[in-house]
Tab-separated table of C-alpha atoms and ligand atoms in Angstrom:
chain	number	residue	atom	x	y	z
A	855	UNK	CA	8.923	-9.349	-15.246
A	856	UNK	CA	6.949	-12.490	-15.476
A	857	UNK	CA	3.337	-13.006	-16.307
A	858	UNK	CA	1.780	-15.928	-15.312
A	859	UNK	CA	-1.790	-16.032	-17.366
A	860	UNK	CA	-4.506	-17.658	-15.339
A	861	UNK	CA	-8.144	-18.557	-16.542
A	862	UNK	CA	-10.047	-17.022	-13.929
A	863	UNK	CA	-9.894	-15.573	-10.232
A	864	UNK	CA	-9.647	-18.862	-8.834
A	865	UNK	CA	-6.767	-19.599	-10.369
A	866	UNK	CA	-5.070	-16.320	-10.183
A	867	UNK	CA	-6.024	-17.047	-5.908
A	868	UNK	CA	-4.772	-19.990	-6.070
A	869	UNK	CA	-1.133	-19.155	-8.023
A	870	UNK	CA	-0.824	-16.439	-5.595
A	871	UNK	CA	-1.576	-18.215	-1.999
A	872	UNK	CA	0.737	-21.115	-3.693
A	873	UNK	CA	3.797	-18.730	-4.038
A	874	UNK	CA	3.016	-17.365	-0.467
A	875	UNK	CA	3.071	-20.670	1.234
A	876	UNK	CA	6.353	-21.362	-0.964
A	877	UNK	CA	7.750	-18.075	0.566
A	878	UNK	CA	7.027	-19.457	3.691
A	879	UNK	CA	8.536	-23.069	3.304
A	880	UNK	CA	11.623	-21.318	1.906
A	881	UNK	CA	11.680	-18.717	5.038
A	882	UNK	CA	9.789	-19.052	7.736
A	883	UNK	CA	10.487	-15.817	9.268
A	884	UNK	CA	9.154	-13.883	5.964
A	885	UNK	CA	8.579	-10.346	5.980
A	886	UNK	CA	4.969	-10.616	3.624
A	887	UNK	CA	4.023	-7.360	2.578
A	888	UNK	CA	0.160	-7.228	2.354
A	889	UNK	CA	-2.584	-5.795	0.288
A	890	UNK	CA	-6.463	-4.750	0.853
A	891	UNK	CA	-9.118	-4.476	-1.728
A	892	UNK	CA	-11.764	-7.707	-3.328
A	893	UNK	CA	-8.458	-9.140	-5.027
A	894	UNK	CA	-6.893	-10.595	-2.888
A	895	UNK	CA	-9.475	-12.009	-0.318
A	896	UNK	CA	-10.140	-15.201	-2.790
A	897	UNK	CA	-5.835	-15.360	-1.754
A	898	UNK	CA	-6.529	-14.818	2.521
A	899	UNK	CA	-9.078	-17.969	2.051
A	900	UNK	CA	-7.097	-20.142	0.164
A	901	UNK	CA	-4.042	-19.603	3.177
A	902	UNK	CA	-6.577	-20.143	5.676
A	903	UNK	CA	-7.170	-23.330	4.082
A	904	UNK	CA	-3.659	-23.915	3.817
A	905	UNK	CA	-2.980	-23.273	7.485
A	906	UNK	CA	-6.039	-25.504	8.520
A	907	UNK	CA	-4.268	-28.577	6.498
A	908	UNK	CA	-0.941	-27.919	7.811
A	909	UNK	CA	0.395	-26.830	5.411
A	910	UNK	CA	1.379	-23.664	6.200
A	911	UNK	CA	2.958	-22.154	9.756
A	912	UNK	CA	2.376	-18.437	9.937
A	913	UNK	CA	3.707	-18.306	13.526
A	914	UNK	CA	7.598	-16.679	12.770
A	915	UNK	CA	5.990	-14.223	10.086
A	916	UNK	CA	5.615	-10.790	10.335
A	917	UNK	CA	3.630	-8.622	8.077
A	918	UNK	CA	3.195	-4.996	6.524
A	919	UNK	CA	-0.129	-4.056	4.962
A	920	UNK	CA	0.494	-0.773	2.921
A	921	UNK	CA	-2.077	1.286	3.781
A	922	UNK	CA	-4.805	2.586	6.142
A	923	UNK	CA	-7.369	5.141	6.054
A	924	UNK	CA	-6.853	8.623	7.719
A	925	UNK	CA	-8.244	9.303	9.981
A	926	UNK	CA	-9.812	6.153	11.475
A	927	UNK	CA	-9.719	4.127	13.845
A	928	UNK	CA	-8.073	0.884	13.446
A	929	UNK	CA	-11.486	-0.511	15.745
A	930	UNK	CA	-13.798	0.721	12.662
A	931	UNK	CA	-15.356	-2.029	11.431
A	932	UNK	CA	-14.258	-0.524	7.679
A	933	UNK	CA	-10.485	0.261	8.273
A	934	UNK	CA	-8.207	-2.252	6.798
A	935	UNK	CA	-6.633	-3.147	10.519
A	936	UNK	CA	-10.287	-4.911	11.168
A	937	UNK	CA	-10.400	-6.293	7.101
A	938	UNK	CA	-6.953	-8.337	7.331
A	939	UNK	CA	-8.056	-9.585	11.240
A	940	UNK	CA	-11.112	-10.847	9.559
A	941	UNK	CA	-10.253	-12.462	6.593
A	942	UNK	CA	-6.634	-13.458	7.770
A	943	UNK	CA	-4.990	-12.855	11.354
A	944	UNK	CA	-7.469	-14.424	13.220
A	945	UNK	CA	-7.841	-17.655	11.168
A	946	UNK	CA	-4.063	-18.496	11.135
A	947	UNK	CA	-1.398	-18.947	13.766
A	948	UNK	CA	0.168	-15.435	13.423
A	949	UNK	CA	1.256	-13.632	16.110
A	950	UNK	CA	-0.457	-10.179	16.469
A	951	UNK	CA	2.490	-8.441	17.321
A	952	UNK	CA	4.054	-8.947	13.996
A	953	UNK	CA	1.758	-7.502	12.087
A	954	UNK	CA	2.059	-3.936	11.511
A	955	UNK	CA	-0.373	-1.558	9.693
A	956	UNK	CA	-0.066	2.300	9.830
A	957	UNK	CA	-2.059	3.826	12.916
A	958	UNK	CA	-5.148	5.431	11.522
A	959	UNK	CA	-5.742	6.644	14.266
A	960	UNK	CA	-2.641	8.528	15.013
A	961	UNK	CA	-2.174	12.114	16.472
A	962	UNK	CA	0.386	12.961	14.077
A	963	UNK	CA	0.366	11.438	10.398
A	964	UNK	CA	3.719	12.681	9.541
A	965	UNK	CA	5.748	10.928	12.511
A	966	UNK	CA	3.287	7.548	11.978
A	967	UNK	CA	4.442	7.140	8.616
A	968	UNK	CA	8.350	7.929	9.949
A	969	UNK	CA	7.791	5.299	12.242
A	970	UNK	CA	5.872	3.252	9.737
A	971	UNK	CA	8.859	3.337	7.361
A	972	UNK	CA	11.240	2.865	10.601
A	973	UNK	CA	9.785	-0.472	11.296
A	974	UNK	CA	9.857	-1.855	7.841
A	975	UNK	CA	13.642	-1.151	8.034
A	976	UNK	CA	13.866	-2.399	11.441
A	977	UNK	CA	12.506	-5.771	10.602
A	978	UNK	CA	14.759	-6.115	7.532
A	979	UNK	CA	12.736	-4.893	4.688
A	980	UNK	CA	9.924	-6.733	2.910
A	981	UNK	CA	10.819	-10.185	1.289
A	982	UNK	CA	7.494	-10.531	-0.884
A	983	UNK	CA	5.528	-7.913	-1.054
A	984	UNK	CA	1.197	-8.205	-2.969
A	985	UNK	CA	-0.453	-5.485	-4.764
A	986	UNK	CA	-3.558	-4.685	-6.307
A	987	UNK	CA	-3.701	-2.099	-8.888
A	988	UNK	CA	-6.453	0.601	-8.515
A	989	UNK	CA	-8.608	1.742	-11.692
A	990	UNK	CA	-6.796	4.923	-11.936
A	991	UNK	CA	-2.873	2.872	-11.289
A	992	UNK	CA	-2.465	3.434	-8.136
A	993	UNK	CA	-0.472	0.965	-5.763
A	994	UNK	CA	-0.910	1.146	-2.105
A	995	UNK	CA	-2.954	4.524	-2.439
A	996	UNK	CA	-0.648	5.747	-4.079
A	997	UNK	CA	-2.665	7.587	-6.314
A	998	UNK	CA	-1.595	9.643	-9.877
A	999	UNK	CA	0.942	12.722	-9.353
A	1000	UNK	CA	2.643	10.859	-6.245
A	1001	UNK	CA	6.478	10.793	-6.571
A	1002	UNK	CA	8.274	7.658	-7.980
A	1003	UNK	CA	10.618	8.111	-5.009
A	1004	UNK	CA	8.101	8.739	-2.111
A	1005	UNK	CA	8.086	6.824	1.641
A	1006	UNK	CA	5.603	5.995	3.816
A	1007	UNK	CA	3.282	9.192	4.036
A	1008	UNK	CA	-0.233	11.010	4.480
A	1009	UNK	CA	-1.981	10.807	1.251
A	1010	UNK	CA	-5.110	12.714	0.296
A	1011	UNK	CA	-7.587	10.039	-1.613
A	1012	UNK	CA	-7.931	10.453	-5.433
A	1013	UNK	CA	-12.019	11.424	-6.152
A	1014	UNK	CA	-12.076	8.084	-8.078
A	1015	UNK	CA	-10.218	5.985	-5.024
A	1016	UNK	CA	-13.424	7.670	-2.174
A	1017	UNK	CA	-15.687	6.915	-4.928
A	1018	UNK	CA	-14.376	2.713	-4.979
A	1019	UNK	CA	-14.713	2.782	-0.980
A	1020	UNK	CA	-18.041	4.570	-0.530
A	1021	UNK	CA	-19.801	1.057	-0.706
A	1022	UNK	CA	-18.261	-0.068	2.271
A	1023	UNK	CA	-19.070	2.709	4.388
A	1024	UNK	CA	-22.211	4.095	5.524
A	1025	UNK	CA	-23.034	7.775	3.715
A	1026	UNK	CA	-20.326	9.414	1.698
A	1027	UNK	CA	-19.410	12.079	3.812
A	1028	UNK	CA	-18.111	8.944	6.270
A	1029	UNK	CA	-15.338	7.854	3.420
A	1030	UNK	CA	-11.544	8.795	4.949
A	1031	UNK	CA	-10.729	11.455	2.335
A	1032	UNK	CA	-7.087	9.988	3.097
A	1033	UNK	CA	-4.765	7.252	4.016
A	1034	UNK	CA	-1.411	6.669	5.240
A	1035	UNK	CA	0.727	4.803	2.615
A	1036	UNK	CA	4.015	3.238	1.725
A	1037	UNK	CA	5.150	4.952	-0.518
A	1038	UNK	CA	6.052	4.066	-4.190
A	1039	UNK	CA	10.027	3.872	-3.461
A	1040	UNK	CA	9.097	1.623	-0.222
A	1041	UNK	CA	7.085	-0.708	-2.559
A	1042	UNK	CA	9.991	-1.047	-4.830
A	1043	UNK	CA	12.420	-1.601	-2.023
A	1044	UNK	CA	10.292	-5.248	-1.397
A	1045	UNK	CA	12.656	-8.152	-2.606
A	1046	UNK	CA	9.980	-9.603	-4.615
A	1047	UNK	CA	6.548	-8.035	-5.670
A	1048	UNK	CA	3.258	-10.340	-6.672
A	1049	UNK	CA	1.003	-7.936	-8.488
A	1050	UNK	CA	-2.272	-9.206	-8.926
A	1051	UNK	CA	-4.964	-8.203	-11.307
A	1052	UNK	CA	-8.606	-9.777	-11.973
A	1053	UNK	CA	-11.667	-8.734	-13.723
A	1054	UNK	CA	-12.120	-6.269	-17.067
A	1055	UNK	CA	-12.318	-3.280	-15.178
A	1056	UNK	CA	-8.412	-4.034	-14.359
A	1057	UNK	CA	-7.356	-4.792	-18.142
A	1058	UNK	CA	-7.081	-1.071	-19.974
A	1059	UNK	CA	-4.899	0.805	-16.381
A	1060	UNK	CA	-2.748	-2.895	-16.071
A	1061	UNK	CA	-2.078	-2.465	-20.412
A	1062	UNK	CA	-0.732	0.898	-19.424
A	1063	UNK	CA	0.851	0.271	-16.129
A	1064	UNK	CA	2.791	-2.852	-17.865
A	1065	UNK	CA	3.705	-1.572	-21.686
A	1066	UNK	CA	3.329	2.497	-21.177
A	1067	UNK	CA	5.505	4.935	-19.931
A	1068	UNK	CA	6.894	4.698	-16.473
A	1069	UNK	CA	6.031	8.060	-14.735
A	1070	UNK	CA	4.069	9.233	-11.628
A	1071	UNK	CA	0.694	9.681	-13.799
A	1072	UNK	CA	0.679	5.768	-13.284
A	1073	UNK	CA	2.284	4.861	-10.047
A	1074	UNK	CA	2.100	1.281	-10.984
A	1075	UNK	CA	3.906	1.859	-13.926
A	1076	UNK	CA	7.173	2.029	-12.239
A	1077	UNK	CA	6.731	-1.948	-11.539
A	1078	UNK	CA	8.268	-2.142	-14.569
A	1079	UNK	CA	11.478	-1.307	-13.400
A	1080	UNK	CA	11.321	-3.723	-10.284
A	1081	UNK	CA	13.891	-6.884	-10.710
A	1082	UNK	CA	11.452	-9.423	-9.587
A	1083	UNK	CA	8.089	-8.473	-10.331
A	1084	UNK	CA	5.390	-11.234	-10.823
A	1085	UNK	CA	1.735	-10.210	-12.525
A	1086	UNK	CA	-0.511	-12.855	-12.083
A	1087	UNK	CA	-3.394	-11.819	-13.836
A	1088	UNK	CA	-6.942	-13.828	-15.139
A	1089	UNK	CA	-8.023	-13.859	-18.406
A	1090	UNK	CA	-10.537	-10.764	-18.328
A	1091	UNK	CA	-7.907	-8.193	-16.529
A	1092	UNK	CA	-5.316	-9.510	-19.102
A	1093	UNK	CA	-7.720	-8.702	-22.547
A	1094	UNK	CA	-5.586	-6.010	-23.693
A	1095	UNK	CA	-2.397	-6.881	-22.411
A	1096	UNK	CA	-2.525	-10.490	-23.818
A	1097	UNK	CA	-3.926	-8.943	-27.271
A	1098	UNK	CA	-0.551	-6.862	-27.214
A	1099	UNK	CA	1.717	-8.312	-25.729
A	1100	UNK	CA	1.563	-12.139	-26.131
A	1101	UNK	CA	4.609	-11.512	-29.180
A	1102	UNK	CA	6.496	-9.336	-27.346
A	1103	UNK	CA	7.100	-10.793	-23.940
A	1104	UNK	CA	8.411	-14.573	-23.588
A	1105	UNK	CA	7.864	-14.908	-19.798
A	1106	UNK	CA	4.073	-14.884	-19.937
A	1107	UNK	CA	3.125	-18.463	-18.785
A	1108	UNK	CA	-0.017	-20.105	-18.601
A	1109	UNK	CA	-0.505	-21.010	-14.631
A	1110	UNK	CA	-1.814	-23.752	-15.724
A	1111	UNK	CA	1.048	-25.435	-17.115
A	1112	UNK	CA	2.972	-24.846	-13.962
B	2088	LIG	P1	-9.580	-3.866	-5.457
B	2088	LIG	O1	-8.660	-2.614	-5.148
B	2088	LIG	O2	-8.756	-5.071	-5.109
B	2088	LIG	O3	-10.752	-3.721	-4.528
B	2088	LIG	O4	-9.927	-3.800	-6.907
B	2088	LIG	C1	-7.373	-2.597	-5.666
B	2088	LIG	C2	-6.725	-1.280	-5.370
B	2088	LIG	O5	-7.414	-0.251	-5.341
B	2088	LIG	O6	-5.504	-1.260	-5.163
């Protein structure tokens, strides 16, 4: 695991859409596994800006979000189909066909996440995949109690998880009470994983996730265990990691000094 410390949520942006563009110079057909959520749309701008300098083609990559609500359609204004083609499809040269989020609005939750999972595969698994961690640990929404070894599935939404999307929808009885999510052993199946973590409400659940027990109660706590896991994380989501951990851990770097 390496930690690369970064000052603020500027920085931790700009680490992350560096290593993305990177990923992309290396390979330009990446499979980029991608995340929802405030963290990383500071990332989506700063790759917008890449692509508008040239500096970045998106046109051979194909990506995975992990999750979408259930049920709802990907049209809603609030799922995460319409989120990523605001803040990122639509601003870069990507191809719409190779980007893939489960089907909110599918018939049959079950076979969608089959074929979900079926299409990862298909495409050759996920080369670099970004996460966010929720408040309560989860990845993806994965939420607590979900089994280390689950696939793509039909998840119901943790109380805590409706309550962190009820200000983006309308009353609370329009919040998706679930999702359909890769599941915790598809996230670890990604080559590489970026987690990244900003503001104090992140630091006590990424202390735990990154120096507690690995076990189900935290799904993020299994990152542990992944061989190429980066954390980039700013100073306030890092308080009580960095207070721990800084003798313990040699890999934690200062972004800035990279
Ligand atoms: P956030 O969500 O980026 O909006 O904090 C992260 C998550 O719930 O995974």
């Amino acid at each position: 695991m390496k930690i690369l410390r970064c000052r603020d949520y500027e920085e931790m942006s700009r680490v992350a859409a560096q290593s993305i563009v990177e990923g992309i110079k290396d390979k330009a057909d990446l499979v980029l596994g991608l995340a929802t959520g405030k963290t990383p749309l500071g990332l989506y701008r700063l790759l917008v800006e890449a692509y508008q300098r040239g500096e970045v083609d998106f046109s051979r990559v194909t990506t995975f979000n992990l999750d979408e609500y259930y049920p709802l359609a990907p049209t809603h204004p609030r799922s995460f189909r319409s989120f990523m083609d605001k803040h990122l499809f639509s601003q870069v040269n990507i191809r719409r066909e190779r980007t893939h989020l489960p089907n909110g609005a599918a018939l049959d939750p079950a076979r969608e996440a089959e074929r979900y999972e079926r299409a990862i595969f298909a495409a050759g698994g996920i080369d670099l995949q970004v996460l966010g961690i929720g408040r309560n640990g989860h990845i993806g929404f994965n939420e607590p109690g979900t089994a280390l070894g689950s696939l793509t599935q039909k998840i119901q939404l943790h109380p805590e998880s409706v309550a962190a999307s009820r200000a983006d929808f309308d009353s609370e009885t329009e919040v998706p009470r679930y999702a359909i999510s890769m599941g915790i052993r598809t996230i670890m199946l990604s080559r590489r994983i970026l987690l990244l973590a900003s503001g104090a409400d992140k630091a006590a659940i990424l202390a735990r996730a990154l120096q507690g027990p690995v076990g189900s109660q935290v799904p993020a706590s299994v990152l542990q265990l992944h061989p190429d896991l980066t954390v980039v994380v700013d100073e306030p989501a890092g308080r009580v990691l960095f207070s721990e951990a800084q003798s313990v851990w040699d890999e934690v770097v200062a972004a800035k000094d990279l």
